[in-house]
């Protein structure tokens, strides 16, 4: 089977993850989608980008995980001008609430490696 | 406003997170929902449990974040018998693919604290 395109292909740990939990307020769906597409195109061009996983349910609650090689890469991405504009509009227009967490991934198991390990 | 019940109320970092990215295969929806409810009832009774955030989209791709006070708490929860049965059935029956990552949360920002910080 080819890899699932919704899953990120990350290296062996350690690496870093930005965990973004949010609830959309339903406002400006077209502007939001346009920005989401622009950021999905831009992020992979940043140094240290490793991949992204994202999902949102019918209630508007979403979780986006972006994976990075270092804290510095996260720091630099946060300060890219187009991304700062996305953050501003997220705050002012698109989200009812959000939390951002920065974490260091220490261990990872796939479905295949769990099988080999007998869970 | 009351806190959004879909968001976890976590303490100041550091703390730990288990990041579970998965794709459901559509099999056994009733058994899956029953187990998901049972695990959502059981996890908060474990020592070191801090909270959970979870979402799944119409394509069946979901992300679940469970927050824990320590690595030991994650280790112990992984070995709870009813949870081990859930892991086995997830592997054999419910998921097309999954990845589990264990990470240490180093920093966190809410919508409110981002506003105060001027992002």
mmCIF file of C-alpha atoms in Angstrom:
data_model
loop_
_atom_site.group_PDB
_atom_site.id
_atom_site.type_symbol
_atom_site.label_atom_id
_atom_site.label_comp_id
_atom_site.label_asym_id
_atom_site.label_seq_id
_atom_site.Cartn_x
_atom_site.Cartn_y
_atom_site.Cartn_z
ATOM 1 C CA UNK A 1 0.000 0.000 0.000
ATOM 2 C CA UNK A 2 1.225 3.542 -0.705
ATOM 3 C CA UNK A 3 1.600 5.696 2.396
ATOM 4 C CA UNK A 4 -1.573 7.475 3.530
ATOM 5 C CA UNK A 5 -1.200 11.086 2.275
ATOM 6 C CA UNK A 6 -2.959 12.373 5.412
ATOM 7 C CA UNK A 7 -0.130 11.020 7.602
ATOM 8 C CA UNK A 8 3.217 12.795 7.968
ATOM 9 C CA UNK A 9 6.353 10.800 7.217
ATOM 10 C CA UNK A 10 8.626 11.819 10.082
ATOM 11 C CA UNK A 11 12.194 10.722 10.918
ATOM 12 C CA UNK A 12 13.162 8.851 14.049
ATOM 13 C CA UNK A 13 12.739 10.999 17.191
ATOM 14 C CA UNK A 14 13.700 13.351 18.631
ATOM 15 C CA UNK A 15 11.989 16.106 16.675
ATOM 16 C CA UNK A 16 9.471 18.839 17.538
ATOM 17 C CA UNK A 17 5.743 19.302 17.088
ATOM 18 C CA UNK A 18 3.453 22.320 17.224
ATOM 19 C CA UNK A 19 0.020 21.175 18.415
ATOM 20 C CA UNK A 20 -2.740 23.606 17.428
ATOM 21 C CA UNK A 21 -6.214 22.834 18.817
ATOM 22 C CA UNK A 22 -8.906 25.216 17.594
ATOM 23 C CA UNK A 23 -12.604 25.815 17.147
ATOM 24 C CA UNK A 24 -13.698 27.692 14.037
ATOM 25 C CA UNK A 25 -16.427 30.277 14.554
ATOM 26 C CA UNK A 26 -17.868 29.751 11.076
ATOM 27 C CA UNK A 27 -16.976 33.272 9.907
ATOM 28 C CA UNK A 28 -15.349 33.987 6.537
ATOM 29 C CA UNK A 29 -15.082 30.398 5.281
ATOM 30 C CA UNK A 30 -13.624 31.442 1.925
ATOM 31 C CA UNK A 31 -10.918 33.652 3.408
ATOM 32 C CA UNK A 32 -10.077 30.937 5.895
ATOM 33 C CA UNK A 33 -9.782 28.229 3.233
ATOM 34 C CA UNK A 34 -7.672 30.479 1.033
ATOM 35 C CA UNK A 35 -5.263 31.182 3.895
ATOM 36 C CA UNK A 36 -5.172 27.517 4.956
ATOM 37 C CA UNK A 37 -4.153 26.551 1.420
ATOM 38 C CA UNK A 38 -1.525 29.312 1.270
ATOM 39 C CA UNK A 39 0.001 28.212 4.595
ATOM 40 C CA UNK A 40 -0.041 24.539 3.540
ATOM 41 C CA UNK A 41 1.954 25.584 0.452
ATOM 42 C CA UNK A 42 4.334 27.844 2.362
ATOM 43 C CA UNK A 43 5.215 25.734 5.417
ATOM 44 C CA UNK A 44 6.943 22.918 3.477
ATOM 45 C CA UNK A 45 9.384 25.483 2.046
ATOM 46 C CA UNK A 46 10.625 26.463 5.531
ATOM 47 C CA UNK A 47 13.934 25.079 6.810
ATOM 48 C CA UNK A 48 13.370 22.226 9.245
ATOM 49 C CA UNK A 49 9.798 21.426 8.153
ATOM 50 C CA UNK A 50 9.099 17.688 8.508
ATOM 51 C CA UNK A 51 5.379 17.326 7.798
ATOM 52 C CA UNK A 52 1.814 18.115 8.852
ATOM 53 C CA UNK A 53 -1.299 16.243 9.997
ATOM 54 C CA UNK A 54 -4.635 18.020 10.344
ATOM 55 C CA UNK A 55 -8.283 17.199 10.848
ATOM 56 C CA UNK A 56 -11.474 19.119 11.728
ATOM 57 C CA UNK A 57 -14.900 17.712 12.581
ATOM 58 C CA UNK A 58 -18.410 18.898 11.740
ATOM 59 C CA UNK A 59 -18.582 20.937 14.985
ATOM 60 C CA UNK A 60 -15.618 23.005 13.796
ATOM 61 C CA UNK A 61 -13.111 21.552 16.283
ATOM 62 C CA UNK A 62 -9.767 20.897 14.629
ATOM 63 C CA UNK A 63 -6.297 19.722 15.555
ATOM 64 C CA UNK A 64 -3.256 20.513 13.407
ATOM 65 C CA UNK A 65 0.130 18.950 14.098
ATOM 66 C CA UNK A 66 3.158 20.422 12.347
ATOM 67 C CA UNK A 67 6.461 18.616 12.765
ATOM 68 C CA UNK A 68 9.830 20.383 12.818
ATOM 69 C CA UNK A 69 13.490 19.414 13.112
ATOM 70 C CA UNK A 70 14.303 21.946 15.844
ATOM 71 C CA UNK A 71 12.907 24.628 18.135
ATOM 72 C CA UNK A 72 14.698 27.184 15.991
ATOM 73 C CA UNK A 73 12.717 26.059 12.925
ATOM 74 C CA UNK A 74 9.467 26.604 14.865
ATOM 75 C CA UNK A 75 10.662 30.008 16.038
ATOM 76 C CA UNK A 76 11.546 31.048 12.482
ATOM 77 C CA UNK A 77 8.245 29.797 10.982
ATOM 78 C CA UNK A 78 6.248 31.689 13.607
ATOM 79 C CA UNK A 79 7.931 34.902 12.398
ATOM 80 C CA UNK A 80 7.462 34.491 8.627
ATOM 81 C CA UNK A 81 5.468 37.560 7.547
ATOM 82 C CA UNK A 82 2.695 35.725 5.681
ATOM 83 C CA UNK A 83 2.303 33.354 8.607
ATOM 84 C CA UNK A 84 2.105 36.261 11.043
ATOM 85 C CA UNK A 85 -0.739 37.697 8.964
ATOM 86 C CA UNK A 86 -2.464 34.274 9.160
ATOM 87 C CA UNK A 87 -2.035 34.285 12.940
ATOM 88 C CA UNK A 88 -3.489 37.806 13.193
ATOM 89 C CA UNK A 89 -6.541 36.951 11.081
ATOM 90 C CA UNK A 90 -7.010 33.695 12.986
ATOM 91 C CA UNK A 91 -7.145 35.670 16.190
ATOM 92 C CA UNK A 92 -9.364 38.482 14.918
ATOM 93 C CA UNK A 93 -11.684 36.640 12.542
ATOM 94 C CA UNK A 94 -11.641 32.848 12.233
ATOM 95 C CA UNK A 95 -11.377 31.162 15.635
ATOM 96 C CA UNK A 96 -13.736 31.010 18.596
ATOM 97 C CA UNK A 97 -10.844 29.630 20.650
ATOM 98 C CA UNK A 98 -7.454 28.004 20.211
ATOM 99 C CA UNK A 99 -4.490 26.630 22.145
ATOM 100 C CA UNK A 100 -0.959 26.233 20.759
ATOM 101 C CA UNK A 101 1.444 23.807 22.427
ATOM 102 C CA UNK A 102 5.092 23.206 21.509
ATOM 103 C CA UNK A 103 6.396 19.744 22.395
ATOM 104 C CA UNK A 104 9.442 17.560 21.832
ATOM 105 C CA UNK A 105 8.601 14.126 20.387
ATOM 106 C CA UNK A 106 10.583 11.496 22.276
ATOM 107 C CA UNK A 107 9.099 8.241 20.938
ATOM 108 C CA UNK A 108 6.939 7.146 17.996
ATOM 109 C CA UNK A 109 5.242 3.891 16.993
ATOM 110 C CA UNK A 110 3.443 3.103 13.756
ATOM 111 C CA UNK A 111 0.733 0.502 13.242
ATOM 112 C CA UNK A 112 3.402 -1.704 11.632
ATOM 113 C CA UNK A 113 5.987 -1.337 14.413
ATOM 114 C CA UNK A 114 3.298 -1.871 17.071
ATOM 115 C CA UNK A 115 2.459 -5.173 15.383
ATOM 116 C CA UNK A 116 6.082 -6.284 15.480
ATOM 117 C CA UNK A 117 6.381 -5.265 19.121
ATOM 118 C CA UNK A 118 3.231 -7.244 20.017
ATOM 119 C CA UNK A 119 1.924 -3.846 21.129
ATOM 120 C CA UNK B 1 -17.826 32.454 28.556
ATOM 121 C CA UNK B 2 -17.586 28.979 30.097
ATOM 122 C CA UNK B 3 -14.559 26.987 28.926
ATOM 123 C CA UNK B 4 -15.072 25.033 25.695
ATOM 124 C CA UNK B 5 -15.694 21.400 26.783
ATOM 125 C CA UNK B 6 -13.805 20.128 23.724
ATOM 126 C CA UNK B 7 -10.586 21.760 24.998
ATOM 127 C CA UNK B 8 -8.456 20.235 27.765
ATOM 128 C CA UNK B 9 -7.648 22.418 30.757
ATOM 129 C CA UNK B 10 -3.971 21.685 31.291
ATOM 130 C CA UNK B 11 -1.539 23.064 33.894
ATOM 131 C CA UNK B 12 1.525 25.127 33.067
ATOM 132 C CA UNK B 13 4.167 23.082 31.179
ATOM 133 C CA UNK B 14 6.062 20.872 31.374
ATOM 134 C CA UNK B 15 3.705 17.918 31.012
ATOM 135 C CA UNK B 16 3.372 15.063 28.523
ATOM 136 C CA UNK B 17 1.129 14.314 25.557
ATOM 137 C CA UNK B 18 0.308 11.146 23.645
ATOM 138 C CA UNK B 19 -0.476 12.084 20.035
ATOM 139 C CA UNK B 20 -2.551 9.432 18.275
ATOM 140 C CA UNK B 21 -3.167 10.010 14.546
ATOM 141 C CA UNK B 22 -5.408 7.399 12.951
ATOM 142 C CA UNK B 23 -7.624 6.522 10.022
ATOM 143 C CA UNK B 24 -10.720 4.447 10.724
ATOM 144 C CA UNK B 25 -11.455 1.696 8.214
ATOM 145 C CA UNK B 26 -15.229 1.961 8.740
ATOM 146 C CA UNK B 27 -15.513 -1.530 10.223
ATOM 147 C CA UNK B 28 -17.551 -2.282 13.368
ATOM 148 C CA UNK B 29 -18.750 1.279 14.081
ATOM 149 C CA UNK B 30 -20.840 0.200 17.086
ATOM 150 C CA UNK B 31 -18.036 -1.752 18.744
ATOM 151 C CA UNK B 32 -15.666 1.129 18.104
ATOM 152 C CA UNK B 33 -18.015 3.725 19.594
ATOM 153 C CA UNK B 34 -18.671 1.539 22.636
ATOM 154 C CA UNK B 35 -14.935 1.150 23.266
ATOM 155 C CA UNK B 36 -14.233 4.846 22.661
ATOM 156 C CA UNK B 37 -16.835 5.741 25.289
ATOM 157 C CA UNK B 38 -15.446 3.167 27.737
ATOM 158 C CA UNK B 39 -11.896 4.516 27.319
ATOM 159 C CA UNK B 40 -13.084 8.123 27.677
ATOM 160 C CA UNK B 41 -14.655 7.095 31.008
ATOM 161 C CA UNK B 42 -11.644 5.087 32.187
ATOM 162 C CA UNK B 43 -8.719 7.381 31.300
ATOM 163 C CA UNK B 44 -9.719 10.238 33.657
ATOM 164 C CA UNK B 45 -9.535 7.802 36.591
ATOM 165 C CA UNK B 46 -5.854 7.053 35.920
ATOM 166 C CA UNK B 47 -3.168 8.710 38.059
ATOM 167 C CA UNK B 48 -1.567 11.619 36.241
ATOM 168 C CA UNK B 49 -4.365 12.119 33.685
ATOM 169 C CA UNK B 50 -4.669 15.808 32.736
ATOM 170 C CA UNK B 51 -7.185 15.878 29.894
ATOM 171 C CA UNK B 52 -8.021 14.885 26.327
ATOM 172 C CA UNK B 53 -8.743 16.571 22.983
ATOM 173 C CA UNK B 54 -9.995 14.581 20.018
ATOM 174 C CA UNK B 55 -11.463 15.150 16.579
ATOM 175 C CA UNK B 56 -12.178 13.057 13.482
ATOM 176 C CA UNK B 57 -13.282 14.237 10.042
ATOM 177 C CA UNK B 58 -15.689 12.776 7.487
ATOM 178 C CA UNK B 59 -12.848 10.876 5.772
ATOM 179 C CA UNK B 60 -12.221 8.966 9.013
ATOM 180 C CA UNK B 61 -8.928 10.687 9.837
ATOM 181 C CA UNK B 62 -8.703 11.507 13.533
ATOM 182 C CA UNK B 63 -6.233 12.975 16.005
ATOM 183 C CA UNK B 64 -6.489 12.313 19.740
ATOM 184 C CA UNK B 65 -4.294 14.140 22.238
ATOM 185 C CA UNK B 66 -4.182 12.813 25.799
ATOM 186 C CA UNK B 67 -2.274 14.871 28.349
ATOM 187 C CA UNK B 68 -0.394 13.348 31.301
ATOM 188 C CA UNK B 69 1.625 14.584 34.257
ATOM 189 C CA UNK B 70 4.568 12.233 33.660
ATOM 190 C CA UNK B 71 6.023 9.566 31.409
ATOM 191 C CA UNK B 72 5.257 7.038 34.148
ATOM 192 C CA UNK B 73 1.547 7.898 33.958
ATOM 193 C CA UNK B 74 1.614 7.205 30.193
ATOM 194 C CA UNK B 75 3.459 3.937 30.770
ATOM 195 C CA UNK B 76 0.918 2.811 33.373
ATOM 196 C CA UNK B 77 -2.121 3.766 31.250
ATOM 197 C CA UNK B 78 -0.724 1.848 28.268
ATOM 198 C CA UNK B 79 -0.702 -1.285 30.458
ATOM 199 C CA UNK B 80 -4.212 -1.051 31.955
ATOM 200 C CA UNK B 81 -5.927 -4.317 30.917
ATOM 201 C CA UNK B 82 -9.061 -2.761 29.408
ATOM 202 C CA UNK B 83 -6.902 -0.300 27.470
ATOM 203 C CA UNK B 84 -4.689 -3.127 26.195
ATOM 204 C CA UNK B 85 -7.825 -4.833 24.856
ATOM 205 C CA UNK B 86 -8.781 -1.551 23.143
ATOM 206 C CA UNK B 87 -5.299 -1.362 21.583
ATOM 207 C CA UNK B 88 -5.562 -4.967 20.341
ATOM 208 C CA UNK B 89 -8.978 -4.411 18.752
ATOM 209 C CA UNK B 90 -7.822 -1.123 17.261
ATOM 210 C CA UNK B 91 -4.983 -2.969 15.589
ATOM 211 C CA UNK B 92 -6.999 -5.977 14.435
ATOM 212 C CA UNK B 93 -10.347 -4.398 13.573
ATOM 213 C CA UNK B 94 -10.852 -0.627 13.630
ATOM 214 C CA UNK B 95 -7.919 1.199 12.053
ATOM 215 C CA UNK B 96 -6.574 1.303 8.512
ATOM 216 C CA UNK B 97 -3.437 2.973 9.897
ATOM 217 C CA UNK B 98 -2.233 4.818 12.980
ATOM 218 C CA UNK B 99 0.836 6.483 14.489
ATOM 219 C CA UNK B 100 1.401 7.088 18.200
ATOM 220 C CA UNK B 101 3.878 9.735 19.329
ATOM 221 C CA UNK B 102 4.888 10.555 22.908
ATOM 222 C CA UNK B 103 6.065 14.126 23.454
ATOM 223 C CA UNK B 104 6.948 16.509 26.264
ATOM 224 C CA UNK B 105 5.048 19.813 26.137
ATOM 225 C CA UNK B 106 7.480 22.647 26.772
ATOM 226 C CA UNK B 107 5.350 25.742 26.048
ATOM 227 C CA UNK B 108 1.654 26.542 25.642
ATOM 228 C CA UNK B 109 -0.294 29.631 24.575
ATOM 229 C CA UNK B 110 -4.044 30.165 24.615
ATOM 230 C CA UNK B 111 -6.044 32.559 22.454
ATOM 231 C CA UNK B 112 -6.244 34.861 25.481
ATOM 232 C CA UNK B 113 -2.520 34.795 26.311
ATOM 233 C CA UNK B 114 -1.628 35.233 22.618
ATOM 234 C CA UNK B 115 -3.743 38.395 22.611
ATOM 235 C CA UNK B 116 -1.965 39.789 25.650
ATOM 236 C CA UNK B 117 1.414 38.965 24.118
ATOM 237 C CA UNK B 118 0.445 40.710 20.853
ATOM 238 C CA UNK B 119 1.014 37.247 19.328
#
